[in-house]
JSON list of C-alpha atoms in Angstrom, two decimals:
[
{"chain": "A", "resi": 1, "resn": "MET", "atom": "CA", "xyz": [-14.98, -26.80, 12.25]},
{"chain": "A", "resi": 2, "resn": "LYS", "atom": "CA", "xyz": [-17.42, -24.48, 12.78]},
{"chain": "A", "resi": 3, "resn": "THR", "atom": "CA", "xyz": [-16.63, -20.62, 12.06]},
{"chain": "A", "resi": 4, "resn": "CYS", "atom": "CA", "xyz": [-18.12, -17.17, 12.71]},
{"chain": "A", "resi": 5, "resn": "TYR", "atom": "CA", "xyz": [-18.24, -14.66, 9.28]},
{"chain": "A", "resi": 6, "resn": "ILE", "atom": "CA", "xyz": [-18.39, -10.70, 9.81]},
{"chain": "A", "resi": 7, "resn": "PHE", "atom": "CA", "xyz": [-19.05, -8.38, 7.03]},
{"chain": "A", "resi": 8, "resn": "GLY", "atom": "CA", "xyz": [-17.90, -4.82, 7.54]},
{"chain": "A", "resi": 9, "resn": "ALA", "atom": "CA", "xyz": [-18.31, -1.82, 5.94]},
{"chain": "A", "resi": 10, "resn": "ALA", "atom": "CA", "xyz": [-15.26, -1.78, 2.94]},
{"chain": "A", "resi": 11, "resn": "PRO", "atom": "CA", "xyz": [-16.76, -0.60, 0.04]},
{"chain": "A", "resi": 12, "resn": "THR", "atom": "CA", "xyz": [-17.17, -3.76, -1.81]},
{"chain": "A", "resi": 13, "resn": "PRO", "atom": "CA", "xyz": [-19.24, -2.15, -5.38]},
{"chain": "A", "resi": 14, "resn": "GLU", "atom": "CA", "xyz": [-19.24, -6.68, -6.71]},
{"chain": "A", "resi": 15, "resn": "VAL", "atom": "CA", "xyz": [-20.53, -9.14, -4.27]},
{"chain": "A", "resi": 16, "resn": "SER", "atom": "CA", "xyz": [-21.40, -12.65, -6.75]},
{"chain": "A", "resi": 17, "resn": "TRP", "atom": "CA", "xyz": [-17.74, -13.66, -5.25]},
{"chain": "A", "resi": 18, "resn": "ILE", "atom": "CA", "xyz": [-19.01, -14.21, -1.71]},
{"chain": "A", "resi": 19, "resn": "HIS", "atom": "CA", "xyz": [-20.00, -17.87, -0.94]},
{"chain": "A", "resi": 20, "resn": "VAL", "atom": "CA", "xyz": [-21.32, -18.33, 2.26]},
{"chain": "A", "resi": 21, "resn": "ALA", "atom": "CA", "xyz": [-23.23, -21.33, 3.40]},
{"chain": "A", "resi": 22, "resn": "PRO", "atom": "CA", "xyz": [-23.24, -21.29, 6.91]},
{"chain": "A", "resi": 23, "resn": "ASP", "atom": "CA", "xyz": [-23.70, -23.91, 8.85]},
{"chain": "A", "resi": 24, "resn": "GLU", "atom": "CA", "xyz": [-26.36, -24.81, 12.02]},
{"chain": "A", "resi": 25, "resn": "GLU", "atom": "CA", "xyz": [-23.30, -24.60, 13.88]},
{"chain": "A", "resi": 26, "resn": "ASP", "atom": "CA", "xyz": [-21.92, -20.93, 12.64]},
{"chain": "A", "resi": 27, "resn": "ALA", "atom": "CA", "xyz": [-22.46, -17.47, 13.04]},
{"chain": "A", "resi": 28, "resn": "VAL", "atom": "CA", "xyz": [-23.08, -14.47, 11.06]},
{"chain": "A", "resi": 29, "resn": "ILE", "atom": "CA", "xyz": [-21.84, -10.92, 12.55]},
{"chain": "A", "resi": 30, "resn": "CYS", "atom": "CA", "xyz": [-22.24, -7.96, 10.52]},
{"chain": "A", "resi": 31, "resn": "ALA", "atom": "CA", "xyz": [-20.28, -5.26, 12.48]},
{"chain": "A", "resi": 32, "resn": "ASP", "atom": "CA", "xyz": [-21.81, -2.00, 11.62]},
{"chain": "A", "resi": 33, "resn": "GLY", "atom": "CA", "xyz": [-22.30, -0.95, 8.12]},
{"chain": "A", "resi": 34, "resn": "GLY", "atom": "CA", "xyz": [-21.82, -4.36, 7.14]},
{"chain": "A", "resi": 35, "resn": "TYR", "atom": "CA", "xyz": [-25.49, -4.91, 7.31]},
{"chain": "A", "resi": 36, "resn": "GLN", "atom": "CA", "xyz": [-25.75, -3.48, 3.94]},
{"chain": "A", "resi": 37, "resn": "LEU", "atom": "CA", "xyz": [-22.94, -5.88, 2.94]},
{"chain": "A", "resi": 38, "resn": "ALA", "atom": "CA", "xyz": [-24.62, -8.93, 3.81]},
{"chain": "A", "resi": 39, "resn": "ARG", "atom": "CA", "xyz": [-27.52, -7.93, 2.31]},
{"chain": "A", "resi": 40, "resn": "ARG", "atom": "CA", "xyz": [-26.68, -7.19, -0.91]},
{"chain": "A", "resi": 41, "resn": "ALA", "atom": "CA", "xyz": [-24.69, -10.79, -0.41]},
{"chain": "A", "resi": 42, "resn": "GLY", "atom": "CA", "xyz": [-27.38, -12.12, 0.31]},
{"chain": "A", "resi": 43, "resn": "ILE", "atom": "CA", "xyz": [-27.01, -13.18, 3.80]},
{"chain": "A", "resi": 44, "resn": "LYS", "atom": "CA", "xyz": [-28.95, -13.60, 6.98]},
{"chain": "A", "resi": 45, "resn": "PRO", "atom": "CA", "xyz": [-27.12, -12.19, 9.75]},
{"chain": "A", "resi": 46, "resn": "ASP", "atom": "CA", "xyz": [-27.45, -14.01, 13.53]},
{"chain": "A", "resi": 47, "resn": "TRP", "atom": "CA", "xyz": [-25.83, -10.43, 15.10]},
{"chain": "A", "resi": 48, "resn": "LEU", "atom": "CA", "xyz": [-25.50, -7.15, 14.65]},
{"chain": "A", "resi": 49, "resn": "VAL", "atom": "CA", "xyz": [-22.87, -5.00, 16.18]},
{"chain": "A", "resi": 50, "resn": "GLY", "atom": "CA", "xyz": [-20.94, -1.38, 16.46]},
{"chain": "A", "resi": 51, "resn": "ASP", "atom": "CA", "xyz": [-21.70, 1.68, 17.47]},
{"chain": "A", "resi": 52, "resn": "PHE", "atom": "CA", "xyz": [-24.06, 2.10, 14.11]},
{"chain": "A", "resi": 53, "resn": "ASP", "atom": "CA", "xyz": [-22.41, 5.62, 12.49]},
{"chain": "A", "resi": 54, "resn": "SER", "atom": "CA", "xyz": [-21.50, 3.81, 9.02]},
{"chain": "A", "resi": 55, "resn": "ASN", "atom": "CA", "xyz": [-25.25, 2.11, 8.53]},
{"chain": "A", "resi": 56, "resn": "ARG", "atom": "CA", "xyz": [-27.65, 4.77, 7.65]},
{"chain": "A", "resi": 57, "resn": "GLU", "atom": "CA", "xyz": [-30.79, 2.09, 7.44]},
{"chain": "A", "resi": 58, "resn": "THR", "atom": "CA", "xyz": [-33.01, 1.67, 10.84]},
{"chain": "A", "resi": 59, "resn": "VAL", "atom": "CA", "xyz": [-32.13, -1.65, 12.09]},
{"chain": "A", "resi": 60, "resn": "ASP", "atom": "CA", "xyz": [-34.85, -3.09, 12.25]},
{"chain": "A", "resi": 61, "resn": "PHE", "atom": "CA", "xyz": [-33.23, -6.85, 14.48]},
{"chain": "A", "resi": 62, "resn": "ASP", "atom": "CA", "xyz": [-33.51, -8.21, 17.51]},
{"chain": "A", "resi": 63, "resn": "GLN", "atom": "CA", "xyz": [-30.50, -9.71, 18.57]},
{"chain": "A", "resi": 64, "resn": "VAL", "atom": "CA", "xyz": [-28.52, -5.46, 18.68]},
{"chain": "A", "resi": 65, "resn": "ILE", "atom": "CA", "xyz": [-25.13, -5.11, 20.39]},
{"chain": "A", "resi": 66, "resn": "ARG", "atom": "CA", "xyz": [-24.72, -1.04, 20.16]},
{"chain": "A", "resi": 67, "resn": "VAL", "atom": "CA", "xyz": [-22.12, 0.73, 21.74]},
{"chain": "A", "resi": 68, "resn": "LYS", "atom": "CA", "xyz": [-20.96, 4.35, 21.66]},
{"chain": "A", "resi": 69, "resn": "PRO", "atom": "CA", "xyz": [-19.01, 6.30, 19.13]},
{"chain": "A", "resi": 70, "resn": "GLU", "atom": "CA", "xyz": [-16.23, 6.56, 21.61]},
{"chain": "A", "resi": 71, "resn": "LYS", "atom": "CA", "xyz": [-14.55, 3.91, 21.76]},
{"chain": "A", "resi": 72, "resn": "ASP", "atom": "CA", "xyz": [-11.55, 2.20, 21.98]},
{"chain": "A", "resi": 73, "resn": "ASP", "atom": "CA", "xyz": [-11.93, -1.03, 19.97]},
{"chain": "A", "resi": 74, "resn": "THR", "atom": "CA", "xyz": [-13.31, -0.97, 15.64]},
{"chain": "A", "resi": 75, "resn": "ASP", "atom": "CA", "xyz": [-16.87, -2.63, 15.05]},
{"chain": "A", "resi": 76, "resn": "ILE", "atom": "CA", "xyz": [-14.60, -5.67, 13.49]},
{"chain": "A", "resi": 77, "resn": "TYR", "atom": "CA", "xyz": [-13.05, -6.38, 16.20]},
{"chain": "A", "resi": 78, "resn": "LEU", "atom": "CA", "xyz": [-15.88, -5.60, 18.44]},
{"chain": "A", "resi": 79, "resn": "ALA", "atom": "CA", "xyz": [-18.05, -8.08, 16.54]},
{"chain": "A", "resi": 80, "resn": "VAL", "atom": "CA", "xyz": [-14.77, -10.74, 16.57]},
{"chain": "A", "resi": 81, "resn": "SER", "atom": "CA", "xyz": [-14.97, -10.36, 20.58]},
{"chain": "A", "resi": 82, "resn": "HIS", "atom": "CA", "xyz": [-18.74, -11.22, 20.47]},
{"chain": "A", "resi": 83, "resn": "GLY", "atom": "CA", "xyz": [-17.63, -14.38, 18.05]},
{"chain": "A", "resi": 84, "resn": "ARG", "atom": "CA", "xyz": [-15.57, -15.33, 20.75]},
{"chain": "A", "resi": 85, "resn": "LYS", "atom": "CA", "xyz": [-17.98, -14.76, 23.53]},
{"chain": "A", "resi": 86, "resn": "LEU", "atom": "CA", "xyz": [-20.17, -17.25, 21.78]},
{"chain": "A", "resi": 87, "resn": "GLY", "atom": "CA", "xyz": [-17.07, -20.12, 21.81]},
{"chain": "A", "resi": 88, "resn": "TYR", "atom": "CA", "xyz": [-15.74, -19.51, 18.24]},
{"chain": "A", "resi": 89, "resn": "THR", "atom": "CA", "xyz": [-11.82, -19.17, 17.19]},
{"chain": "A", "resi": 90, "resn": "ARG", "atom": "CA", "xyz": [-12.01, -19.60, 13.48]},
{"chain": "A", "resi": 91, "resn": "PHE", "atom": "CA", "xyz": [-13.46, -16.49, 11.63]},
{"chain": "A", "resi": 92, "resn": "VAL", "atom": "CA", "xyz": [-13.55, -15.00, 8.59]},
{"chain": "A", "resi": 93, "resn": "ILE", "atom": "CA", "xyz": [-14.15, -11.83, 7.53]},
{"chain": "A", "resi": 94, "resn": "TYR", "atom": "CA", "xyz": [-15.66, -9.79, 4.22]},
{"chain": "A", "resi": 95, "resn": "GLY", "atom": "CA", "xyz": [-15.69, -6.19, 3.78]},
{"chain": "A", "resi": 96, "resn": "ALA", "atom": "CA", "xyz": [-12.16, -5.44, 6.67]},
{"chain": "A", "resi": 97, "resn": "LEU", "atom": "CA", "xyz": [-10.01, -4.12, 3.20]},
{"chain": "A", "resi": 98, "resn": "GLY", "atom": "CA", "xyz": [-10.14, -2.24, 0.54]},
{"chain": "A", "resi": 99, "resn": "GLY", "atom": "CA", "xyz": [-11.62, 0.80, 2.28]},
{"chain": "A", "resi": 100, "resn": "ARG", "atom": "CA", "xyz": [-10.12, 3.69, 5.24]},
{"chain": "A", "resi": 101, "resn": "PHE", "atom": "CA", "xyz": [-6.21, 1.94, 4.75]},
{"chain": "A", "resi": 102, "resn": "ASP", "atom": "CA", "xyz": [-6.57, 2.93, 8.72]},
{"chain": "A", "resi": 103, "resn": "HIS", "atom": "CA", "xyz": [-8.91, 0.27, 9.49]},
{"chain": "A", "resi": 104, "resn": "SER", "atom": "CA", "xyz": [-7.84, -2.12, 6.70]},
{"chain": "A", "resi": 105, "resn": "ILE", "atom": "CA", "xyz": [-3.57, -1.54, 9.24]},
{"chain": "A", "resi": 106, "resn": "ALA", "atom": "CA", "xyz": [-5.67, -2.06, 11.95]},
{"chain": "A", "resi": 107, "resn": "ASN", "atom": "CA", "xyz": [-7.60, -5.46, 11.23]},
{"chain": "A", "resi": 108, "resn": "VAL", "atom": "CA", "xyz": [-3.90, -6.40, 10.34]},
{"chain": "A", "resi": 109, "resn": "GLN", "atom": "CA", "xyz": [-2.61, -5.78, 14.00]},
{"chain": "A", "resi": 110, "resn": "MET", "atom": "CA", "xyz": [-5.97, -7.81, 14.52]},
{"chain": "A", "resi": 111, "resn": "LEU", "atom": "CA", "xyz": [-4.29, -10.72, 13.05]},
{"chain": "A", "resi": 112, "resn": "LYS", "atom": "CA", "xyz": [-1.51, -10.73, 14.95]},
{"chain": "A", "resi": 113, "resn": "GLY", "atom": "CA", "xyz": [-3.26, -10.11, 18.40]},
{"chain": "A", "resi": 114, "resn": "MET", "atom": "CA", "xyz": [-5.92, -13.35, 17.90]},
{"chain": "A", "resi": 115, "resn": "ILE", "atom": "CA", "xyz": [-3.23, -15.15, 16.34]},
{"chain": "A", "resi": 116, "resn": "LYS", "atom": "CA", "xyz": [-1.65, -15.48, 20.13]},
{"chain": "A", "resi": 117, "resn": "GLU", "atom": "CA", "xyz": [-4.55, -16.59, 21.35]},
{"chain": "A", "resi": 118, "resn": "GLY", "atom": "CA", "xyz": [-5.28, -19.00, 19.08]},
{"chain": "A", "resi": 119, "resn": "ILE", "atom": "CA", "xyz": [-7.87, -17.26, 16.78]},
{"chain": "A", "resi": 120, "resn": "GLN", "atom": "CA", "xyz": [-7.51, -18.31, 13.15]},
{"chain": "A", "resi": 121, "resn": "ILE", "atom": "CA", "xyz": [-9.09, -15.45, 11.36]},
{"chain": "A", "resi": 122, "resn": "THR", "atom": "CA", "xyz": [-9.08, -15.08, 7.64]},
{"chain": "A", "resi": 123, "resn": "LEU", "atom": "CA", "xyz": [-10.12, -11.92, 5.69]},
{"chain": "A", "resi": 124, "resn": "LEU", "atom": "CA", "xyz": [-11.40, -12.32, 2.10]},
{"chain": "A", "resi": 125, "resn": "ASP", "atom": "CA", "xyz": [-12.09, -9.54, -0.93]},
{"chain": "A", "resi": 126, "resn": "ALA", "atom": "CA", "xyz": [-12.13, -9.82, -4.26]},
{"chain": "A", "resi": 127, "resn": "GLN", "atom": "CA", "xyz": [-8.59, -10.28, -4.72]},
{"chain": "A", "resi": 128, "resn": "ASN", "atom": "CA", "xyz": [-7.20, -11.57, -1.47]},
{"chain": "A", "resi": 129, "resn": "GLU", "atom": "CA", "xyz": [-7.01, -13.61, 1.17]},
{"chain": "A", "resi": 130, "resn": "VAL", "atom": "CA", "xyz": [-4.88, -12.40, 4.24]},
{"chain": "A", "resi": 131, "resn": "THR", "atom": "CA", "xyz": [-4.17, -14.59, 7.05]},
{"chain": "A", "resi": 132, "resn": "ALA", "atom": "CA", "xyz": [-1.75, -15.11, 9.97]},
{"chain": "A", "resi": 133, "resn": "MET", "atom": "CA", "xyz": [0.62, -17.74, 11.00]},
{"chain": "A", "resi": 134, "resn": "MET", "atom": "CA", "xyz": [2.42, -18.34, 14.37]},
{"chain": "A", "resi": 135, "resn": "ASP", "atom": "CA", "xyz": [4.99, -20.70, 14.58]},
{"chain": "A", "resi": 136, "resn": "THR", "atom": "CA", "xyz": [4.02, -23.37, 12.51]},
{"chain": "A", "resi": 137, "resn": "SER", "atom": "CA", "xyz": [3.76, -24.72, 8.63]},
{"chain": "A", "resi": 138, "resn": "ILE", "atom": "CA", "xyz": [1.03, -24.61, 6.03]},
{"chain": "A", "resi": 139, "resn": "GLU", "atom": "CA", "xyz": [0.30, -26.32, 2.68]},
{"chain": "A", "resi": 140, "resn": "ILE", "atom": "CA", "xyz": [-0.88, -23.38, -0.48]},
{"chain": "A", "resi": 141, "resn": "PRO", "atom": "CA", "xyz": [-2.51, -24.63, -2.75]},
{"chain": "A", "resi": 142, "resn": "LYS", "atom": "CA", "xyz": [-2.86, -23.94, -6.51]},
{"chain": "A", "resi": 143, "resn": "SER", "atom": "CA", "xyz": [-5.83, -22.86, -7.00]},
{"chain": "A", "resi": 144, "resn": "ASP", "atom": "CA", "xyz": [-7.52, -18.90, -8.54]},
{"chain": "A", "resi": 145, "resn": "PHE", "atom": "CA", "xyz": [-5.07, -17.15, -6.08]},
{"chain": "A", "resi": 146, "resn": "ARG", "atom": "CA", "xyz": [-1.82, -17.04, -8.26]},
{"chain": "A", "resi": 147, "resn": "TYR", "atom": "CA", "xyz": [0.38, -15.15, -5.82]},
{"chain": "A", "resi": 148, "resn": "PHE", "atom": "CA", "xyz": [1.20, -15.74, -2.09]},
{"chain": "A", "resi": 149, "resn": "SER", "atom": "CA", "xyz": [3.11, -12.78, -0.18]},
{"chain": "A", "resi": 150, "resn": "LEU", "atom": "CA", "xyz": [4.97, -13.75, 3.43]},
{"chain": "A", "resi": 151, "resn": "PHE", "atom": "CA", "xyz": [5.81, -10.82, 5.35]},
{"chain": "A", "resi": 152, "resn": "SER", "atom": "CA", "xyz": [7.30, -10.78, 9.17]},
{"chain": "A", "resi": 153, "resn": "LEU", "atom": "CA", "xyz": [4.47, -8.79, 11.54]},
{"chain": "A", "resi": 154, "resn": "THR", "atom": "CA", "xyz": [7.14, -9.43, 14.54]},
{"chain": "A", "resi": 155, "resn": "GLU", "atom": "CA", "xyz": [10.80, -7.86, 14.01]},
{"chain": "A", "resi": 156, "resn": "VAL", "atom": "CA", "xyz": [11.85, -10.80, 13.04]},
{"chain": "A", "resi": 157, "resn": "CYS", "atom": "CA", "xyz": [10.22, -14.82, 11.64]},
{"chain": "A", "resi": 158, "resn": "GLU", "atom": "CA", "xyz": [13.13, -17.62, 12.37]},
{"chain": "A", "resi": 159, "resn": "GLY", "atom": "CA", "xyz": [13.27, -20.31, 10.46]},
{"chain": "A", "resi": 160, "resn": "VAL", "atom": "CA", "xyz": [11.44, -19.31, 6.88]},
{"chain": "A", "resi": 161, "resn": "THR", "atom": "CA", "xyz": [11.28, -22.47, 5.04]},
{"chain": "A", "resi": 162, "resn": "ILE", "atom": "CA", "xyz": [8.92, -21.76, 1.30]},
{"chain": "A", "resi": 163, "resn": "LYS", "atom": "CA", "xyz": [9.02, -25.60, -0.68]},
{"chain": "A", "resi": 164, "resn": "GLY", "atom": "CA", "xyz": [7.23, -25.66, -4.33]},
{"chain": "A", "resi": 165, "resn": "GLY", "atom": "CA", "xyz": [7.35, -21.77, -4.70]},
{"chain": "A", "resi": 166, "resn": "ALA", "atom": "CA", "xyz": [8.62, -20.45, -7.70]},
{"chain": "A", "resi": 167, "resn": "TYR", "atom": "CA", "xyz": [10.91, -18.71, -5.16]},
{"chain": "A", "resi": 168, "resn": "PRO", "atom": "CA", "xyz": [11.81, -21.07, -2.32]},
{"chain": "A", "resi": 169, "resn": "LEU", "atom": "CA", "xyz": [13.46, -20.80, 0.85]},
{"chain": "A", "resi": 170, "resn": "THR", "atom": "CA", "xyz": [15.57, -22.44, 3.36]},
{"chain": "A", "resi": 171, "resn": "ASP", "atom": "CA", "xyz": [15.36, -21.78, 7.15]},
{"chain": "A", "resi": 172, "resn": "TYR", "atom": "CA", "xyz": [15.62, -17.89, 6.34]},
{"chain": "A", "resi": 173, "resn": "THR", "atom": "CA", "xyz": [15.04, -14.83, 8.79]},
{"chain": "A", "resi": 174, "resn": "LEU", "atom": "CA", "xyz": [12.85, -12.51, 6.93]},
{"chain": "A", "resi": 175, "resn": "THR", "atom": "CA", "xyz": [12.15, -9.38, 9.13]},
{"chain": "A", "resi": 176, "resn": "SER", "atom": "CA", "xyz": [9.65, -6.77, 9.08]},
{"chain": "A", "resi": 177, "resn": "ASP", "atom": "CA", "xyz": [11.83, -4.22, 7.78]},
{"chain": "A", "resi": 178, "resn": "PHE", "atom": "CA", "xyz": [12.13, -5.54, 3.88]},
{"chain": "A", "resi": 179, "resn": "PRO", "atom": "CA", "xyz": [10.10, -7.57, 2.23]},
{"chain": "A", "resi": 180, "resn": "LEU", "atom": "CA", "xyz": [11.64, -10.10, 0.53]},
{"chain": "A", "resi": 181, "resn": "GLY", "atom": "CA", "xyz": [8.62, -12.75, 0.72]},
{"chain": "A", "resi": 182, "resn": "VAL", "atom": "CA", "xyz": [6.33, -10.66, -1.74]},
{"chain": "A", "resi": 183, "resn": "SER", "atom": "CA", "xyz": [5.05, -12.34, -5.03]},
{"chain": "A", "resi": 184, "resn": "ASN", "atom": "CA", "xyz": [5.55, -15.76, -4.87]},
{"chain": "A", "resi": 185, "resn": "GLU", "atom": "CA", "xyz": [4.06, -18.15, -6.96]},
{"chain": "A", "resi": 186, "resn": "VAL", "atom": "CA", "xyz": [2.99, -21.79, -6.07]},
{"chain": "A", "resi": 187, "resn": "ALA", "atom": "CA", "xyz": [5.33, -23.56, -8.78]},
{"chain": "A", "resi": 188, "resn": "GLU", "atom": "CA", "xyz": [3.53, -27.61, -8.17]},
{"chain": "A", "resi": 189, "resn": "GLU", "atom": "CA", "xyz": [0.01, -28.60, -7.45]},
{"chain": "A", "resi": 190, "resn": "LYS", "atom": "CA", "xyz": [0.98, -26.79, -3.40]},
{"chain": "A", "resi": 191, "resn": "ALA", "atom": "CA", "xyz": [3.74, -24.89, -1.74]},
{"chain": "A", "resi": 192, "resn": "ALA", "atom": "CA", "xyz": [4.81, -25.66, 1.76]},
{"chain": "A", "resi": 193, "resn": "VAL", "atom": "CA", "xyz": [5.33, -22.43, 4.12]},
{"chain": "A", "resi": 194, "resn": "SER", "atom": "CA", "xyz": [6.81, -23.05, 7.34]},
{"chain": "A", "resi": 195, "resn": "VAL", "atom": "CA", "xyz": [8.33, -20.86, 10.28]},
{"chain": "A", "resi": 196, "resn": "LYS", "atom": "CA", "xyz": [10.14, -21.91, 13.21]},
{"chain": "A", "resi": 197, "resn": "LYS", "atom": "CA", "xyz": [9.16, -18.72, 15.73]},
{"chain": "A", "resi": 198, "resn": "GLY", "atom": "CA", "xyz": [7.66, -15.83, 14.65]},
{"chain": "A", "resi": 199, "resn": "ILE", "atom": "CA", "xyz": [3.75, -14.74, 13.79]},
{"chain": "A", "resi": 200, "resn": "LEU", "atom": "CA", "xyz": [3.54, -13.97, 9.33]},
{"chain": "A", "resi": 201, "resn": "LEU", "atom": "CA", "xyz": [1.48, -12.47, 7.29]},
{"chain": "A", "resi": 202, "resn": "VAL", "atom": "CA", "xyz": [0.48, -14.64, 4.34]},
{"chain": "A", "resi": 203, "resn": "ILE", "atom": "CA", "xyz": [-1.53, -12.65, 1.48]},
{"chain": "A", "resi": 204, "resn": "ARG", "atom": "CA", "xyz": [-2.87, -15.25, -1.81]},
{"chain": "A", "resi": 205, "resn": "SER", "atom": "CA", "xyz": [-3.67, -12.90, -4.80]},
{"chain": "A", "resi": 206, "resn": "LYS", "atom": "CA", "xyz": [-5.57, -13.46, -7.54]},
{"chain": "A", "resi": 207, "resn": "ASP", "atom": "CA", "xyz": [-4.55, -11.44, -10.63]},
{"chain": "A", "resi": 208, "resn": "ALA", "atom": "CA", "xyz": [-5.16, -7.81, -10.81]},
{"chain": "A", "resi": 209, "resn": "HIS", "atom": "CA", "xyz": [-8.21, -6.68, -13.06]},
{"chain": "A", "resi": 210, "resn": "PRO", "atom": "CA", "xyz": [-7.78, -6.56, -17.02]},
{"chain": "A", "resi": 211, "resn": "ASN", "atom": "CA", "xyz": [-7.90, -3.31, -17.45]},
{"chain": "A", "resi": 212, "resn": "GLU", "atom": "CA", "xyz": [-5.35, -2.84, -14.16]},
{"chain": "A", "resi": 213, "resn": "LYS", "atom": "CA", "xyz": [-1.35, -3.58, -13.89]},
{"chain": "A", "resi": 214, "resn": "ASN", "atom": "CA", "xyz": [0.24, -5.71, -10.98]},
{"chain": "A", "resi": 215, "resn": "SER", "atom": "CA", "xyz": [2.94, -3.17, -9.80]},
{"chain": "A", "resi": 216, "resn": "ILE", "atom": "CA", "xyz": [6.19, -4.01, -7.12]}
]
């Protein structure tokens, strides 16, 4: 499935975990300072989008969409919107987490709004993979992402079922005011997650850095 890769400006000290090899039908869009992240990762963008308030370098690029800093949309949202105009419905975004907390929340809210319109977005950093699911089922394979957590982005998520997880659920109602779904693990070769009604935030996480501790 063709994919639009987007690079944001969140601090990303290490880039060795970024593995992007776009096909001819894919696109790469840099949102403002995400231009530096893409360059450090050895990725050549097709488009640059943003107000360029976080890009301190001179932009010498043909396909640039400049907007005024006084705007309603974040630069990453503008990049996704441009990708949609190009015909993409699947997005993978780097540099969208771990910087300013308000922008991380904005990106999570974007997942909620976009999934309602049939747009699938995945946010990635060195330790986490974040996406959303609505009224559907997914499989989570056992991988380097040891943990998975589910959060209700709608007021309630009805009919939540987890099979193959260390902490199974059957036809459960998750609410947005209690984090019951945090820090599960794939106990078999894969786990199956389904929700009958509502939007779930799905976060897959690796173990913390050896010098750090997991805490909940």
